[in-house]
Coordinates of C-alpha atoms and ligand atoms in Angstrom, one line a residue:
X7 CA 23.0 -64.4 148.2
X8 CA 22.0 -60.6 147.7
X9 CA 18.9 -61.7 145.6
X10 CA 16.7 -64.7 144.9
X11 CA 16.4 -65.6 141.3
X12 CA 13.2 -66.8 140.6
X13 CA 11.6 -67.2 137.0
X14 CA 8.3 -65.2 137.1
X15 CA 5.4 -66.3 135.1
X16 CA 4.4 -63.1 133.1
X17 CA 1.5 -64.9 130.6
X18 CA -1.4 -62.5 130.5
X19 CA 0.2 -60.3 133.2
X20 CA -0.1 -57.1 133.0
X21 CA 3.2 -54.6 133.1
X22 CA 4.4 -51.5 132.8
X23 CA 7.6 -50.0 130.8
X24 CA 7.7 -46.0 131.7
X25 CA 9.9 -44.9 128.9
X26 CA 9.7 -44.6 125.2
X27 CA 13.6 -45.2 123.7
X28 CA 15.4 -48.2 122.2
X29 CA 15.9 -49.0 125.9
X30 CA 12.7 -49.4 126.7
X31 CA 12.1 -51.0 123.3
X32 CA 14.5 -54.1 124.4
X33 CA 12.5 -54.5 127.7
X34 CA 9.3 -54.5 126.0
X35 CA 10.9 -57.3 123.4
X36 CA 11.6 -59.5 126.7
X37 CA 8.3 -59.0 128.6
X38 CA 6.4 -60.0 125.2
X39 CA 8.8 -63.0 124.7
X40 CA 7.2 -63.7 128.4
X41 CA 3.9 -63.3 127.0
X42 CA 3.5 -60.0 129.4
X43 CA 0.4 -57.5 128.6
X44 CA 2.9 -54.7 128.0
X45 CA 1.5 -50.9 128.3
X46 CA 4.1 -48.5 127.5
X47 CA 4.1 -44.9 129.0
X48 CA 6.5 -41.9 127.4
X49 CA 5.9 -38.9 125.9
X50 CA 7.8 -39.7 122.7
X51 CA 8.0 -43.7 121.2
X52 CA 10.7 -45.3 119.2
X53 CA 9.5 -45.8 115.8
X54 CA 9.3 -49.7 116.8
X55 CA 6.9 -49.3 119.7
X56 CA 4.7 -47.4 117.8
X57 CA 4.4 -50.2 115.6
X58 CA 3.9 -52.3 118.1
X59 CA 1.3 -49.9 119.2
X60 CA -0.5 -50.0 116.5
X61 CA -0.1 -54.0 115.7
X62 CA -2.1 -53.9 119.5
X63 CA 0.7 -56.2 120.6
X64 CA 1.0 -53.2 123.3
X65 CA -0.8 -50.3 124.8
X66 CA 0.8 -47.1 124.7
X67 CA 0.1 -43.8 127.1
X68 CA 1.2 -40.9 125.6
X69 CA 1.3 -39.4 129.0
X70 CA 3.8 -38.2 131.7
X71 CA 3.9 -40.9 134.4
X72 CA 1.8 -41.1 137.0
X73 CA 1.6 -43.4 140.1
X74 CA -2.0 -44.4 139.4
X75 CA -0.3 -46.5 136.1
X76 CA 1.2 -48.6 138.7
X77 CA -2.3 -49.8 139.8
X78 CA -2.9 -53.8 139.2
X79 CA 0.7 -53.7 137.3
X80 CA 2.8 -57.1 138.3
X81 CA 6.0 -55.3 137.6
X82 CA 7.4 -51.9 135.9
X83 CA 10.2 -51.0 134.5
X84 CA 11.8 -47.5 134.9
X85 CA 13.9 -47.1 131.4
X86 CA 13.6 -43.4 130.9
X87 CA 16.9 -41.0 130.4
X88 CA 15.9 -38.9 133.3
X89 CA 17.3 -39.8 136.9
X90 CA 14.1 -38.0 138.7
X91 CA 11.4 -39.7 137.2
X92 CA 13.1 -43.1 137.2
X93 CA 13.2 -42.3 141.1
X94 CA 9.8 -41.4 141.2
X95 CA 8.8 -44.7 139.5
X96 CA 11.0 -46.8 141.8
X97 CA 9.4 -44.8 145.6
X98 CA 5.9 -45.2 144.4
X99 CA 6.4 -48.7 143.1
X100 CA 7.8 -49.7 146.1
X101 CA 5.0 -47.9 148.4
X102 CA 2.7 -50.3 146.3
X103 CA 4.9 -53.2 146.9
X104 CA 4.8 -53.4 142.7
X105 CA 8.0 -54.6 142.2
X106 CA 10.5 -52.4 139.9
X107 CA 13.6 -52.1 138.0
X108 CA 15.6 -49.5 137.1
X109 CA 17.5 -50.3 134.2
X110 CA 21.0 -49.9 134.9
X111 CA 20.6 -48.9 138.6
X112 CA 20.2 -51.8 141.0
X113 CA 20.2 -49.8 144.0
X114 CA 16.9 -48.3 142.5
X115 CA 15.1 -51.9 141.9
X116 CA 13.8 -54.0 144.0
X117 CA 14.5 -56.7 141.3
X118 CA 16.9 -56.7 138.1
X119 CA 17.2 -58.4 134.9
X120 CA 19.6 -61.3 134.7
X121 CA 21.6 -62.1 131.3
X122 CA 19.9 -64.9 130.0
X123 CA 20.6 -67.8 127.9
X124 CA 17.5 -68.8 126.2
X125 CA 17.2 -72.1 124.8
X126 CA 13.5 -72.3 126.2
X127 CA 12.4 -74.1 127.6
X128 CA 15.5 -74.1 129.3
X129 CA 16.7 -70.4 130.3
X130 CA 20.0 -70.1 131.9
X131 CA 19.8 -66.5 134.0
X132 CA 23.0 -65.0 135.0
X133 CA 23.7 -62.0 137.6
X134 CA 26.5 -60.9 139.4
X135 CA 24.1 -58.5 141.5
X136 CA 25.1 -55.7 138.7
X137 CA 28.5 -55.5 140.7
X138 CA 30.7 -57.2 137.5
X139 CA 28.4 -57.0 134.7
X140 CA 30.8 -57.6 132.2
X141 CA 32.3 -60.9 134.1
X142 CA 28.6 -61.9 134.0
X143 CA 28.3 -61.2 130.0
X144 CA 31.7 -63.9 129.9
X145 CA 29.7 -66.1 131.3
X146 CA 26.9 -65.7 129.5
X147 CA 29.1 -66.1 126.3
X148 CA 30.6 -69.2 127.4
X149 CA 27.2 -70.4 128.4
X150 CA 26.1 -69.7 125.3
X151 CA 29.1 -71.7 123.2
X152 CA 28.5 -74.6 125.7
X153 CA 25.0 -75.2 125.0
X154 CA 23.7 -76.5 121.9
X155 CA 21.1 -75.4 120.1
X156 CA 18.8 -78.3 119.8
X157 CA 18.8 -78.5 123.9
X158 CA 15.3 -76.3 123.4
X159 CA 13.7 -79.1 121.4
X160 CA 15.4 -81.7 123.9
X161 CA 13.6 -80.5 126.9
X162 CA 10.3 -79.9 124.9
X163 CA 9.7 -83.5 123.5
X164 CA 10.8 -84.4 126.9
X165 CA 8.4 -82.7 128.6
X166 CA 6.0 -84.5 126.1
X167 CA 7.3 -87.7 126.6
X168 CA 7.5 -87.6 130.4
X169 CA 4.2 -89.2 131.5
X170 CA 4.9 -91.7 129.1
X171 CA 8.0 -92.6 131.1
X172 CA 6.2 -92.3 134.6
X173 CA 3.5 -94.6 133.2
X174 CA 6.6 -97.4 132.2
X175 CA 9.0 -96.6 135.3
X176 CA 7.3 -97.0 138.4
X177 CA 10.4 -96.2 140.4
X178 CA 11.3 -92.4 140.8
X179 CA 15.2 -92.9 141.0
X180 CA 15.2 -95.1 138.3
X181 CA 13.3 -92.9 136.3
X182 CA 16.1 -90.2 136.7
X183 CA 18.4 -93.3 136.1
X184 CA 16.6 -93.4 132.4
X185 CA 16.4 -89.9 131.9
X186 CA 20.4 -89.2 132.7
X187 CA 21.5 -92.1 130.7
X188 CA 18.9 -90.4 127.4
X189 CA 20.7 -87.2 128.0
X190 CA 24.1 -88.4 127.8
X191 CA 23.2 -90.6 124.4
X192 CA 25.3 -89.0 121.7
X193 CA 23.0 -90.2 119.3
X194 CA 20.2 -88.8 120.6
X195 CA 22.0 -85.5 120.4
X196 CA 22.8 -85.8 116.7
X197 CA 19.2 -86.9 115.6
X198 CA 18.3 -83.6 117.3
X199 CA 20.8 -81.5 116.1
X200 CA 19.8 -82.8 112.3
X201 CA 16.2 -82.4 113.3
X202 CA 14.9 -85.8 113.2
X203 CA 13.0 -85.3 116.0
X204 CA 10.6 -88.1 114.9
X205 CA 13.6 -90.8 115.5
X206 CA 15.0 -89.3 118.5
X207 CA 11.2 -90.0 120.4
X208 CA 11.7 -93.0 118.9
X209 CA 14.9 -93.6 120.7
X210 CA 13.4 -92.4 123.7
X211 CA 10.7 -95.3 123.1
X212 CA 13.0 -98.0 122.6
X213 CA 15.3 -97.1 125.5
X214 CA 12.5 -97.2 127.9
X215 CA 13.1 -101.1 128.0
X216 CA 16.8 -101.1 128.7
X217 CA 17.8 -102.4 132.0
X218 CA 18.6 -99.1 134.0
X219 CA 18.0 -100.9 136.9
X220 CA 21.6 -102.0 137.6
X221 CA 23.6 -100.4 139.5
X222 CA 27.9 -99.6 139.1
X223 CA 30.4 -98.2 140.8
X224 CA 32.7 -95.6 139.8
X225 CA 36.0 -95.2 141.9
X226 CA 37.2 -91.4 140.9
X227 CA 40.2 -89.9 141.8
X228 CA 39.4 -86.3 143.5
X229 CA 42.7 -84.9 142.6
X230 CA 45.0 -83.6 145.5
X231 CA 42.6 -80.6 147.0
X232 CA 42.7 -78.0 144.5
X233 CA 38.8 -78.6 143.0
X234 CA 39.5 -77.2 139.8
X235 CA 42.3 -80.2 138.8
X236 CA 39.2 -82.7 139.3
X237 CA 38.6 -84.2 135.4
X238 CA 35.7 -83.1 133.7
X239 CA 34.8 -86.9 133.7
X240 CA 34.8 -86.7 137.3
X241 CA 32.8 -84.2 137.9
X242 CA 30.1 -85.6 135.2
X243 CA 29.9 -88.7 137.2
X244 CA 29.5 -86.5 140.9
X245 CA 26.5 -85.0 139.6
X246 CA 25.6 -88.3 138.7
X247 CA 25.7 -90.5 141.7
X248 CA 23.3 -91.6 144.2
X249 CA 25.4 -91.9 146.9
X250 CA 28.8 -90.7 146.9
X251 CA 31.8 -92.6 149.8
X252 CA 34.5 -90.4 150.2
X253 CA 37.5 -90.1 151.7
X254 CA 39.0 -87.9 154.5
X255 CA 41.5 -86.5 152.0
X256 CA 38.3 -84.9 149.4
X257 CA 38.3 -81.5 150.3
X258 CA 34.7 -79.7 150.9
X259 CA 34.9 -77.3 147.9
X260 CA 34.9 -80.6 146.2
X261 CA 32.3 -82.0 147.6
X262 CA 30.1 -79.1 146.9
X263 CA 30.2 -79.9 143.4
X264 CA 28.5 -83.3 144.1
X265 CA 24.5 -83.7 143.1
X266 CA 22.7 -81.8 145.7
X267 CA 20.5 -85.4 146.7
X268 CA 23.5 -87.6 146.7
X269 CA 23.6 -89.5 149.7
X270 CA 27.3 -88.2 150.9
X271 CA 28.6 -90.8 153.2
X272 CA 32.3 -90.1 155.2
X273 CA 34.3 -93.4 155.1
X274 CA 37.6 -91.3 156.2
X275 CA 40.6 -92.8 157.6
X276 CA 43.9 -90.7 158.5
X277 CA 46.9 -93.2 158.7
X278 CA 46.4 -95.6 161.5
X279 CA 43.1 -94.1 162.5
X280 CA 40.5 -96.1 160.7
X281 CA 37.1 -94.6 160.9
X282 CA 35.3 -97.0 158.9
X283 CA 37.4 -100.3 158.0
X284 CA 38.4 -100.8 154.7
X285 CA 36.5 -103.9 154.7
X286 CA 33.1 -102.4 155.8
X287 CA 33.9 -99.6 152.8
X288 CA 34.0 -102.5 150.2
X289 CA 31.0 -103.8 151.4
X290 CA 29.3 -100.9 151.6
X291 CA 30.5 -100.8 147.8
X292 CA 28.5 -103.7 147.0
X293 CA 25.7 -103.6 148.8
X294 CA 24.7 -99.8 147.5
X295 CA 25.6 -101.1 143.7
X296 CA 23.1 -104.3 144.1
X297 CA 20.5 -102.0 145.2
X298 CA 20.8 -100.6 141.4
X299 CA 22.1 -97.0 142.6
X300 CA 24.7 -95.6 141.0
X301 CA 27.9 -95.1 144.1
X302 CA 30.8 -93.1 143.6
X303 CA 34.2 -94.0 145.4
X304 CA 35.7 -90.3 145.8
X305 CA 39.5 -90.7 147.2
X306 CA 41.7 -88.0 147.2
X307 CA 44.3 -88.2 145.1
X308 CA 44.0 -91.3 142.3
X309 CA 42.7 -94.4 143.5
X310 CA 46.0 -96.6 142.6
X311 CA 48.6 -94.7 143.9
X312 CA 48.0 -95.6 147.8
X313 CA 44.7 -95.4 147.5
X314 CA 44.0 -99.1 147.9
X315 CA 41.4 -98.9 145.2
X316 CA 42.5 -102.1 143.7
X317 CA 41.1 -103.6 147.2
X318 CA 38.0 -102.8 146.6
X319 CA 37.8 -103.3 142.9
X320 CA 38.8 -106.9 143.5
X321 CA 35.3 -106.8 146.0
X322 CA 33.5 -105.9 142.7
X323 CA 34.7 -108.3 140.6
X324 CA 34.1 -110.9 143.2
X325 CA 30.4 -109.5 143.4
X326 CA 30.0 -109.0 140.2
X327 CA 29.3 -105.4 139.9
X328 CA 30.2 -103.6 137.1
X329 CA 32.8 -100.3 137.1
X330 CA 34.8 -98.0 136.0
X331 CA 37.9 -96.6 137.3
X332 CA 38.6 -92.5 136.9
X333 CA 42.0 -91.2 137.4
X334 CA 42.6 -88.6 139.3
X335 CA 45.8 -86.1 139.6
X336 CA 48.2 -87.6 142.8
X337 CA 49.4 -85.8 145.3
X338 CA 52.9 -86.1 143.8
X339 CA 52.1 -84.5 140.3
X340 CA 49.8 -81.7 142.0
X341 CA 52.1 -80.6 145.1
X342 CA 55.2 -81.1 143.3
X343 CA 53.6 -78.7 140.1
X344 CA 52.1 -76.1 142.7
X345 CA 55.3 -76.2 144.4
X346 CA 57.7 -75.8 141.2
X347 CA 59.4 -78.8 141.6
X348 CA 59.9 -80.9 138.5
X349 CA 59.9 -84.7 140.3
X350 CA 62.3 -85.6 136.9
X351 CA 65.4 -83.0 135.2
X352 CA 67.8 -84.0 133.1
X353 CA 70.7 -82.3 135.4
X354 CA 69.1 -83.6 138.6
X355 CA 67.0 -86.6 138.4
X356 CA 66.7 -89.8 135.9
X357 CA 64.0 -91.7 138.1
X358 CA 61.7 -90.6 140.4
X359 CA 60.3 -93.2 142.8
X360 CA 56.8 -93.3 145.1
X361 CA 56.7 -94.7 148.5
X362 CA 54.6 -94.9 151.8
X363 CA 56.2 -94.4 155.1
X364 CA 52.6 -96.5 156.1
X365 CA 52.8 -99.8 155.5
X366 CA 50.9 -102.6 156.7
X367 CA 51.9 -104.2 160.1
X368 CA 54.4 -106.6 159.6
X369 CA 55.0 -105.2 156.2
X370 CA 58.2 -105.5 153.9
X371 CA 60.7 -103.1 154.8
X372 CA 61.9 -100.6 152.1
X373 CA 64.9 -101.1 150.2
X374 CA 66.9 -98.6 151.5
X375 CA 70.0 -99.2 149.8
X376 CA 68.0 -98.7 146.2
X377 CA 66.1 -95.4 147.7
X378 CA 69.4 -94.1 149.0
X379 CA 71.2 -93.9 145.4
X380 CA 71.6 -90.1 144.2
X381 CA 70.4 -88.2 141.4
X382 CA 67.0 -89.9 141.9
X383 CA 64.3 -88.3 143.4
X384 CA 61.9 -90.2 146.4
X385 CA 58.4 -89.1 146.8
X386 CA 56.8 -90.1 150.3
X387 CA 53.2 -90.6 150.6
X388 CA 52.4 -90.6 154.9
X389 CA 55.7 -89.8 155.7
X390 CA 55.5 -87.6 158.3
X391 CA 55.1 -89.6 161.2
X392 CA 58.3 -92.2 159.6
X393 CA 60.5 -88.7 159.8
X394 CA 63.0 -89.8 161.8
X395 CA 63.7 -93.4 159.8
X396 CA 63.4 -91.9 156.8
X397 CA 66.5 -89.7 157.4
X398 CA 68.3 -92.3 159.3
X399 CA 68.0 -95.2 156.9
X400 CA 68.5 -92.8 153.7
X401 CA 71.8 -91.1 155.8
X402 CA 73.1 -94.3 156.4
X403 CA 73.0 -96.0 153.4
X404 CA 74.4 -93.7 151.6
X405 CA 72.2 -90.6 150.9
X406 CA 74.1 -87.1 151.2
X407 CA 72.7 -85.2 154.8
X408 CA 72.6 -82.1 152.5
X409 CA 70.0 -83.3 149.8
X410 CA 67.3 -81.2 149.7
X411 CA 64.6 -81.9 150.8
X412 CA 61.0 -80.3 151.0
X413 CA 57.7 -81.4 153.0
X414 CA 54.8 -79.7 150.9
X415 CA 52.0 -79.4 153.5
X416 CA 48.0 -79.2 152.2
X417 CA 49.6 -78.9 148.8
X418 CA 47.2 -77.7 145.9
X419 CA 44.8 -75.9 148.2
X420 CA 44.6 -72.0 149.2
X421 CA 46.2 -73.6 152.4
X422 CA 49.8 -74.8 150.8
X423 CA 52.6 -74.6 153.0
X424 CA 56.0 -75.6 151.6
X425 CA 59.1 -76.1 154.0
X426 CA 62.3 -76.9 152.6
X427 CA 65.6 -77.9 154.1
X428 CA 68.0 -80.6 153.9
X429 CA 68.1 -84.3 154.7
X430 CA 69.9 -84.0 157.7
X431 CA 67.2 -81.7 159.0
X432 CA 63.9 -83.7 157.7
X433 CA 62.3 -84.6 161.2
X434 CA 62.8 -81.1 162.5
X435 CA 61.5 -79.8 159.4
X436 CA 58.0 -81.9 159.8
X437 CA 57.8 -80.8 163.6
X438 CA 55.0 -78.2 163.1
X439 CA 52.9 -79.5 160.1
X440 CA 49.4 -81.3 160.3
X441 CA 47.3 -82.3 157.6
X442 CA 48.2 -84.4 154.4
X443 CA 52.1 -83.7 154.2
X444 CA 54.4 -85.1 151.3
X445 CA 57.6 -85.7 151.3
X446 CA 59.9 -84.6 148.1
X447 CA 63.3 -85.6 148.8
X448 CA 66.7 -85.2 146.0
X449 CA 68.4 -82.7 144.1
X450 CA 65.2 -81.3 142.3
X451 CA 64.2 -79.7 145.3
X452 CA 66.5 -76.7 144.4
X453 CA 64.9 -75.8 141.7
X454 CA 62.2 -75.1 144.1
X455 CA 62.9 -71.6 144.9
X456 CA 63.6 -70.5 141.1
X457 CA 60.8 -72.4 139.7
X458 CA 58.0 -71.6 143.1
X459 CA 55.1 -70.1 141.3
X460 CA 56.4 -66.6 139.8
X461 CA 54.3 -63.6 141.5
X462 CA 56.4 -60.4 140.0
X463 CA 53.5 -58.1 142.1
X464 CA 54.2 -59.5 145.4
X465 CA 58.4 -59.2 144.8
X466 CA 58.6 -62.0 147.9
X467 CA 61.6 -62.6 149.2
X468 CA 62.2 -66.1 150.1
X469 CA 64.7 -67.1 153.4
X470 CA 67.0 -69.8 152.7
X471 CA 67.9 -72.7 154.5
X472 CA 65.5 -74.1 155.7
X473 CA 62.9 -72.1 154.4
X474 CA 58.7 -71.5 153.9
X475 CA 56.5 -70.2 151.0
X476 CA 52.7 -69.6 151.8
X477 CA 51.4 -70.1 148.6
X478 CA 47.9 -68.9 149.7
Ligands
SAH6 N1 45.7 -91.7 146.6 C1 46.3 -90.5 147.1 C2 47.3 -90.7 148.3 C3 46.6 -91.3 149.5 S1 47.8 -91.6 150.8 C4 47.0 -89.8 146.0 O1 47.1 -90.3 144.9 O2 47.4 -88.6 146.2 C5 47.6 -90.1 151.7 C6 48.9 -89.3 151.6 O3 49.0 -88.7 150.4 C7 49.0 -88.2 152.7 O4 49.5 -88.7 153.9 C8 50.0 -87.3 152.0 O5 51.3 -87.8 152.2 C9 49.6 -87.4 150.6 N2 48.8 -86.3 150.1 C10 47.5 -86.5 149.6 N3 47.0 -85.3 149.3 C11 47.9 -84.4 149.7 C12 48.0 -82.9 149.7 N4 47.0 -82.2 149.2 N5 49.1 -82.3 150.1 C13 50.1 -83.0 150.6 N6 50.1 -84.4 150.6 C14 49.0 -85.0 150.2

């Protein structure tokens, strides 16, 4: 981080703006909005501040400036047209430990002006450190689409009714509890927006009975790897859980985007390594719900396919907790879409099928005959370490040795390999990889190489046969 942003109470502080243009004019507009004591120094004003100047909303020095103006100043702003004196200003402001910006020149300031979003109370500040100002204005605009207006008068008559609350709810988490569930009521949203502000405190009154108390579980599918193909629904509930059990599989740029105070808790298994037992996790389900906190079952992936969720839902049902299950985008629909290989085509494929090489001991065997049929396409979830029976039994009942075939390694992430080969060559092909591997196996694989993520600028060759993208 190249600077700390901090919000600055300016109320009855006073500042200095060394410059008398329409630049200077918008700084002295923010530093009032702050409530600043604004004294203006220039030989020549813009009409404006001289209005301002003589409303006394500011103090005005027709004077060159001088380092004494910097004396008892909080902060100053250099926003003359004249690189010399804006130096000056920044030297002896920083001599004085007074601290200054130079508008435009963040190498000059020892602090600079973020775009803001103002829907005060709540002020969104943006920077990029002034090294992509325009990618920062983007943001800003977005920002500024996503939040609505009335969000202002939200946090105000919250702010109002918030010892109210801590009078009724004893209990700190559950207070967030109440305050997260009021800011996700739609209707308190529209009584806002049509400025019935009366019956949205009202709301906020009546809801202060409801049981918030109880606790849920969501099970959420983290998608493959790739944070940004999480579901906006997923990512609400992350920032809204208490305590989050995830999976080996969630990567860590996903788990960033979890509340900071979540309790994160690693309940990560690899295939035949079980960390924590999948029976421990479903208690652990239960006894974090009854506690009334709000848990969120992260697995990579979605939770049905492999992803024993319906395990641990049945534990839920049995305990009597209630939940709500997310879907997430499989490892089959991500890898095989970052890896341009459409798992169905009319020319190559009529069915596409999903199977684990891991299956419980004693488990049923896989039809093999069924898999081995062409023009169908296999997907194998934990296949690596079944390499070698996977080509065997497909070979021998009847699959062709030259079906493509492709092991998509880490797919989704900035770490993708892809290998690609045939049949005949599948347990060779695995030999290297580690990590979450699937297996893609039927004619649609050779569409692979046409339909592999188009980069013109990079004009990359690829090797045939067998042969490996890098994605990254
Ligand atoms: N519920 C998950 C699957 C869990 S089983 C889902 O829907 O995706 C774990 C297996 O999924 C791994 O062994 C691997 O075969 C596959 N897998 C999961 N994420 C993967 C990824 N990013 N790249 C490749 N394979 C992945």
């Amino acid at each position: 981080m190249d600077y700390l942003p901090i919000f600055t109470k300016l109320e009855n502080r006073p500042c200095l703006v060394v410059g008398g243009g329409s630049i200077a004019l918008r700084k002295v507009h923010l530093l009032l909005k702050a409530g600043a004591e604004v004294t203006v120094c220039a030989l020549q004003f813009h009409s404006s501040l001289l209005e301002k100047g003589n409303a006394q909303q500011i103090t005005l020095l027709k004077q060159a400036f001088t380092p004494e103006l910097l004396n008892n100043k909080w902060l100053v702003i250099a926003a003359t047209n004249n690189k010399e004196i804006n130096q000056l200003v920044a030297d002896k402001a920083d001599q004085l430990q007074v601290l200054v910006n130079v508008v435009d020149s963040p190498e000059q300031s020892s602090f600079i002006m973020p775009s803001i979003v103002d829907r005060s109370p709540i002020v969104v500040a943006i920077s990029s450190g002034g090294k992509a100002p325009v990618l920062a204005r983007l943001i800003r605009e977005r920002l500024e689409a996503l939040l609505p207006m009335h969000l202002g008068r939200l946090a105000s008559i919250s702010g109002e009714f918030r010892h109210r609350v801590k009078a009724v709810i004893k209990n700190v988490s559950l207070r967030r509890r109440y305050w997260e569930k009021l800011f996700g009521n739609g209707e308190l949203a529209n009584l806002l927006q049509k400025g019935q502000t009366d019956k949205a405190v009202q709301l906020m009154e009546s809801s202060l009975t409801e049981d918030v108390a109880r606790g849920d579980v969501a099970l959420v599918g983290a998608g493959p790897g790739d944070p940004s193909l999480l579901t906006l629904k997923a990512l609400q509930l992350m920032q809204q859980a208490d305590v989050v059990l995830y999976d080996r599989l969630v990567s860590s740029e996903i788990l960033d985007l979890v509340r900071r105070d979540a309790d994160l808790i690693s309940v990560g298994k690899e295939a035949g390594n079980h960390e924590v037992g999948q029976s421990r996790t479903n208690q652990m389900l239960v006894e974090y719900a009854l506690q009334g906190r709000k848990v969120v079952r992260l697995k990579g992936g979605d939770s049905f396919i492999f992803g024993r969720g319906g395990e641990e839902l049945e534990e839920l049902v049995e305990a009597g907790i209630a939940f709500q299950v997310v879907p997430g985008i499989t490892a089959a629909s991500g890898c095989s879409a970052y890896a341009g290989i459409p798992l169905t085509h009319r020319d190559f494929a009529q069915s596409v099928t999903f199977v684990t090489g891991h299956r419980k001991a004693n488990g049923e065997q896989l039809n093999w005959k069924a898999l081995s049929i062409s023009n169908q396409t296999l997907v194998v979830y934990m296949g690596l370490i079944q390499s070698e029976e996977i080509q065997t039994q497909l070979i021998a009942n009847g699959r062709s040795p030259d079906t493509p075939v492709a092991l998509i390694n880490k797919g989704t992430s900035s770490q993708q390999h892809v290998v690609i080969g045939k049949l005949s060559e599948l347990v060779l092909l695995g030999g290297g990889l580690a990590g979450p591997t699937l297996m893609i196996i039927g004619e649609v694989v050779s569409l692979a190489e046409k339909l592999a993520w188009y980069k013109p600028e990079s004009n990359q060759k690829l090797s045939r046969d067998p042969f490996l993208v890098n994605l990254a």
